[in-house]
Amino acid sequence: MGRGKTEMRRIENATSRQVTFSKRRNGILKKAYELSVLCEAEIALIIFSPTGKLHEFSSSSTSMQNTIERYQKHDADVKENSQVRQPLQLYHDVLSNILCHLKHEAANLAKKIESLEVSKRKLMGEGLESCSINELQTTENQLEKSLLIIRERKHQLHRKKIEQLKQKEKQLLEENEVLRERLSLTVREDVGLDNGINRTNRKKYKTLLPYETSQNSRVVKTELQIGRPERR
């Protein structure tokens, strides 16, 4: 019959506790020696008994102190490297989190794009073979709603264009009226100028007419005779 498993708790009996310590201490020292010989490992083992007695083992050919100094140097190097690596590790962790978040967002965007492509094909009348009646009805309602919005927007643009044309027409009519008034004023001025010139010419003609008549008029005497004219 095998030995039962020992419960890991403090042995209350002092004698039993001391006997167990002595046995297990010797076992640990033996295992440490065997490990150092078989694997060429440098081992330093320090044990203090419950009474404060020191028990030690060192595989170093020099002394326990060399192993302790080596341990202290290694511990200092580890702490120094840890202080150097800590910001780098933090930076690496931040980058890893960002990359993970970006991958997650990229996957979500890919799914959304795929869903939008499927919806677009359905609205274009493609890929409807796998759609049910409810899905087709939903697509039809979406198209009708879109058509209403498009037509309303088209009517708004038409009304806006008509208003712009009316404003343009009103502006052109106002400019035409201004030009008409200017033209009428110019015609009246030209007619008045012509009338003044004609009156002046008529005055000059009346003044010159008696003089020209007296200078240019001649009295010609004629006599009617029958027969041969007389020689003179």
Short mmCIF file of C-alpha atoms in Angstrom, two decimals, residues 64-223:
data_model
loop_
_atom_site.label_atom_id
_atom_site.label_comp_id
_atom_site.label_asym_id
_atom_site.label_seq_id
_atom_site.Cartn_x
_atom_site.Cartn_y
_atom_site.Cartn_z
CA MET A 64 29.27 31.02 -2.10
CA GLN A 65 30.14 34.73 -2.28
CA ASN A 66 31.03 34.52 -5.98
CA THR A 67 27.66 32.99 -6.79
CA ILE A 68 25.88 35.66 -4.74
CA GLU A 69 27.81 38.46 -6.50
CA ARG A 70 26.98 36.93 -9.84
CA TYR A 71 23.33 36.82 -8.83
CA GLN A 72 23.38 40.45 -7.68
CA LYS A 73 25.02 41.57 -10.95
CA HIS A 74 22.49 39.63 -12.99
CA ASP A 75 19.62 41.08 -10.94
CA ALA A 76 20.93 44.62 -11.53
CA ASP A 77 21.22 43.99 -15.26
CA VAL A 78 17.70 42.62 -15.37
CA LYS A 79 16.34 45.66 -13.57
CA GLU A 80 18.22 48.02 -15.89
CA ASN A 81 17.00 46.21 -18.98
CA SER A 82 13.51 46.22 -17.54
CA GLN A 83 13.64 50.00 -17.12
CA VAL A 84 14.84 50.39 -20.71
CA ARG A 85 12.33 47.93 -22.09
CA GLN A 86 9.39 49.35 -20.17
CA PRO A 87 8.79 52.36 -22.52
CA LEU A 88 9.43 50.14 -25.53
CA GLN A 89 7.03 47.56 -24.22
CA LEU A 90 4.46 50.26 -23.55
CA TYR A 91 4.93 51.60 -27.10
CA HIS A 92 4.64 48.09 -28.48
CA ASP A 93 1.45 47.48 -26.50
CA VAL A 94 -0.06 50.74 -27.74
CA LEU A 95 0.77 49.87 -31.34
CA SER A 96 -0.66 46.41 -30.89
CA ASN A 97 -3.91 47.86 -29.54
CA ILE A 98 -4.11 50.35 -32.42
CA LEU A 99 -3.48 47.63 -35.02
CA CYS A 100 -6.07 45.40 -33.40
CA HIS A 101 -8.60 48.26 -33.43
CA LEU A 102 -7.81 49.08 -37.07
CA LYS A 103 -8.22 45.45 -38.09
CA HIS A 104 -11.57 45.35 -36.33
CA GLU A 105 -12.68 48.57 -38.03
CA ALA A 106 -11.47 47.30 -41.41
CA ALA A 107 -13.46 44.10 -40.98
CA ASN A 108 -16.59 46.10 -40.06
CA LEU A 109 -16.13 48.41 -43.05
CA ALA A 110 -15.67 45.43 -45.35
CA LYS A 111 -18.94 43.97 -44.09
CA LYS A 112 -20.73 47.30 -44.57
CA ILE A 113 -19.35 47.68 -48.09
CA GLU A 114 -20.46 44.18 -48.98
CA SER A 115 -23.94 44.89 -47.60
CA LEU A 116 -24.14 48.15 -49.57
CA GLU A 117 -23.06 46.38 -52.74
CA VAL A 118 -25.81 43.79 -52.27
CA SER A 119 -28.39 46.53 -51.69
CA LYS A 120 -27.15 48.44 -54.74
CA ARG A 121 -27.47 45.37 -56.96
CA LYS A 122 -30.99 44.81 -55.68
CA LEU A 123 -31.94 48.42 -56.42
CA MET A 124 -30.53 47.96 -59.93
CA GLY A 125 -32.67 44.87 -60.40
CA GLU A 126 -29.80 42.40 -60.10
CA GLY A 127 -29.43 39.38 -57.84
CA LEU A 128 -33.12 39.15 -57.05
CA GLU A 129 -33.33 35.38 -57.48
CA SER A 130 -32.68 34.67 -53.81
CA CYS A 131 -34.99 37.43 -52.52
CA SER A 132 -38.27 36.64 -50.85
CA ILE A 133 -41.55 38.46 -51.45
CA ASN A 134 -41.04 40.59 -48.34
CA GLU A 135 -37.55 41.59 -49.45
CA LEU A 136 -38.83 42.48 -52.92
CA GLN A 137 -41.63 44.53 -51.38
CA THR A 138 -39.13 46.35 -49.17
CA THR A 139 -36.93 47.10 -52.18
CA GLU A 140 -39.93 48.38 -54.13
CA ASN A 141 -40.92 50.68 -51.25
CA GLN A 142 -37.39 52.04 -51.10
CA LEU A 143 -37.42 52.77 -54.83
CA GLU A 144 -40.78 54.55 -54.63
CA LYS A 145 -39.58 56.63 -51.70
CA SER A 146 -36.42 57.52 -53.60
CA LEU A 147 -38.46 58.51 -56.66
CA LEU A 148 -40.64 60.81 -54.58
CA ILE A 149 -37.59 62.52 -53.12
CA ILE A 150 -35.98 62.87 -56.57
CA ARG A 151 -39.13 64.32 -58.13
CA GLU A 152 -39.60 66.78 -55.29
CA ARG A 153 -36.03 67.94 -55.71
CA LYS A 154 -36.53 68.26 -59.47
CA HIS A 155 -39.66 70.38 -58.95
CA GLN A 156 -37.77 72.59 -56.55
CA LEU A 157 -35.06 73.17 -59.15
CA HIS A 158 -37.69 73.92 -61.79
CA ARG A 159 -39.41 76.45 -59.56
CA LYS A 160 -36.10 78.05 -58.75
CA LYS A 161 -35.23 78.27 -62.45
CA ILE A 162 -38.62 79.82 -63.25
CA GLU A 163 -38.14 82.44 -60.54
CA GLN A 164 -34.72 83.26 -61.92
CA LEU A 165 -36.16 83.64 -65.43
CA LYS A 166 -38.93 85.90 -64.11
CA GLN A 167 -36.40 88.07 -62.37
CA LYS A 168 -34.37 88.19 -65.58
CA GLU A 169 -37.47 89.13 -67.57
CA LYS A 170 -38.34 91.89 -65.13
CA GLN A 171 -34.80 93.24 -65.32
CA LEU A 172 -34.84 93.19 -69.12
CA LEU A 173 -38.21 94.98 -69.20
CA GLU A 174 -36.88 97.69 -66.92
CA GLU A 175 -33.78 98.09 -69.09
CA ASN A 176 -35.98 98.19 -72.20
CA GLU A 177 -38.14 100.92 -70.69
CA VAL A 178 -35.08 102.98 -69.83
CA LEU A 179 -33.76 102.59 -73.38
CA ARG A 180 -37.19 103.51 -74.79
CA GLU A 181 -37.26 106.73 -72.76
CA ARG A 182 -33.75 107.60 -73.89
CA LEU A 183 -34.65 106.94 -77.50
CA SER A 184 -37.80 109.08 -77.25
CA LEU A 185 -35.83 111.94 -75.72
CA THR A 186 -33.22 111.70 -78.47
CA VAL A 187 -35.89 111.75 -81.19
CA ARG A 188 -37.57 114.81 -79.71
CA GLU A 189 -34.26 116.63 -79.53
CA ASP A 190 -33.49 115.73 -83.18
CA VAL A 191 -36.94 116.87 -84.35
CA GLY A 192 -36.59 120.16 -82.51
CA LEU A 193 -33.18 120.71 -84.04
CA ASP A 194 -34.52 120.00 -87.55
CA ASN A 195 -37.42 122.41 -87.04
CA GLY A 196 -35.05 125.15 -85.94
CA ILE A 197 -32.82 124.61 -88.98
CA ASN A 198 -35.84 124.71 -91.34
CA ARG A 199 -37.16 127.94 -89.84
CA THR A 200 -33.75 129.52 -90.17
CA ASN A 201 -33.47 128.42 -93.80
CA ARG A 202 -36.91 129.78 -94.57
CA LYS A 203 -35.98 133.17 -93.10
CA LYS A 204 -32.82 133.27 -95.16
CA TYR A 205 -34.82 132.35 -98.31
CA LYS A 206 -37.37 135.09 -97.71
CA THR A 207 -34.58 137.59 -97.17
CA LEU A 208 -32.66 136.64 -100.30
CA LEU A 209 -35.66 136.11 -102.62
CA PRO A 210 -36.39 139.82 -103.55
CA TYR A 211 -32.71 140.51 -104.22
CA GLU A 212 -32.18 137.49 -106.36
CA THR A 213 -35.37 138.20 -108.33
CA SER A 214 -34.37 141.77 -109.09
CA GLN A 215 -30.87 140.78 -110.13
CA ASN A 216 -31.71 137.76 -112.23
CA SER A 217 -34.97 138.95 -113.88
CA ARG A 218 -34.65 140.44 -117.40
CA VAL A 219 -37.30 142.12 -119.66
CA VAL A 220 -37.31 140.62 -123.15
CA LYS A 221 -39.29 142.47 -125.88
CA THR A 222 -40.59 140.42 -128.75
CA GLU A 223 -42.41 141.57 -131.92
#
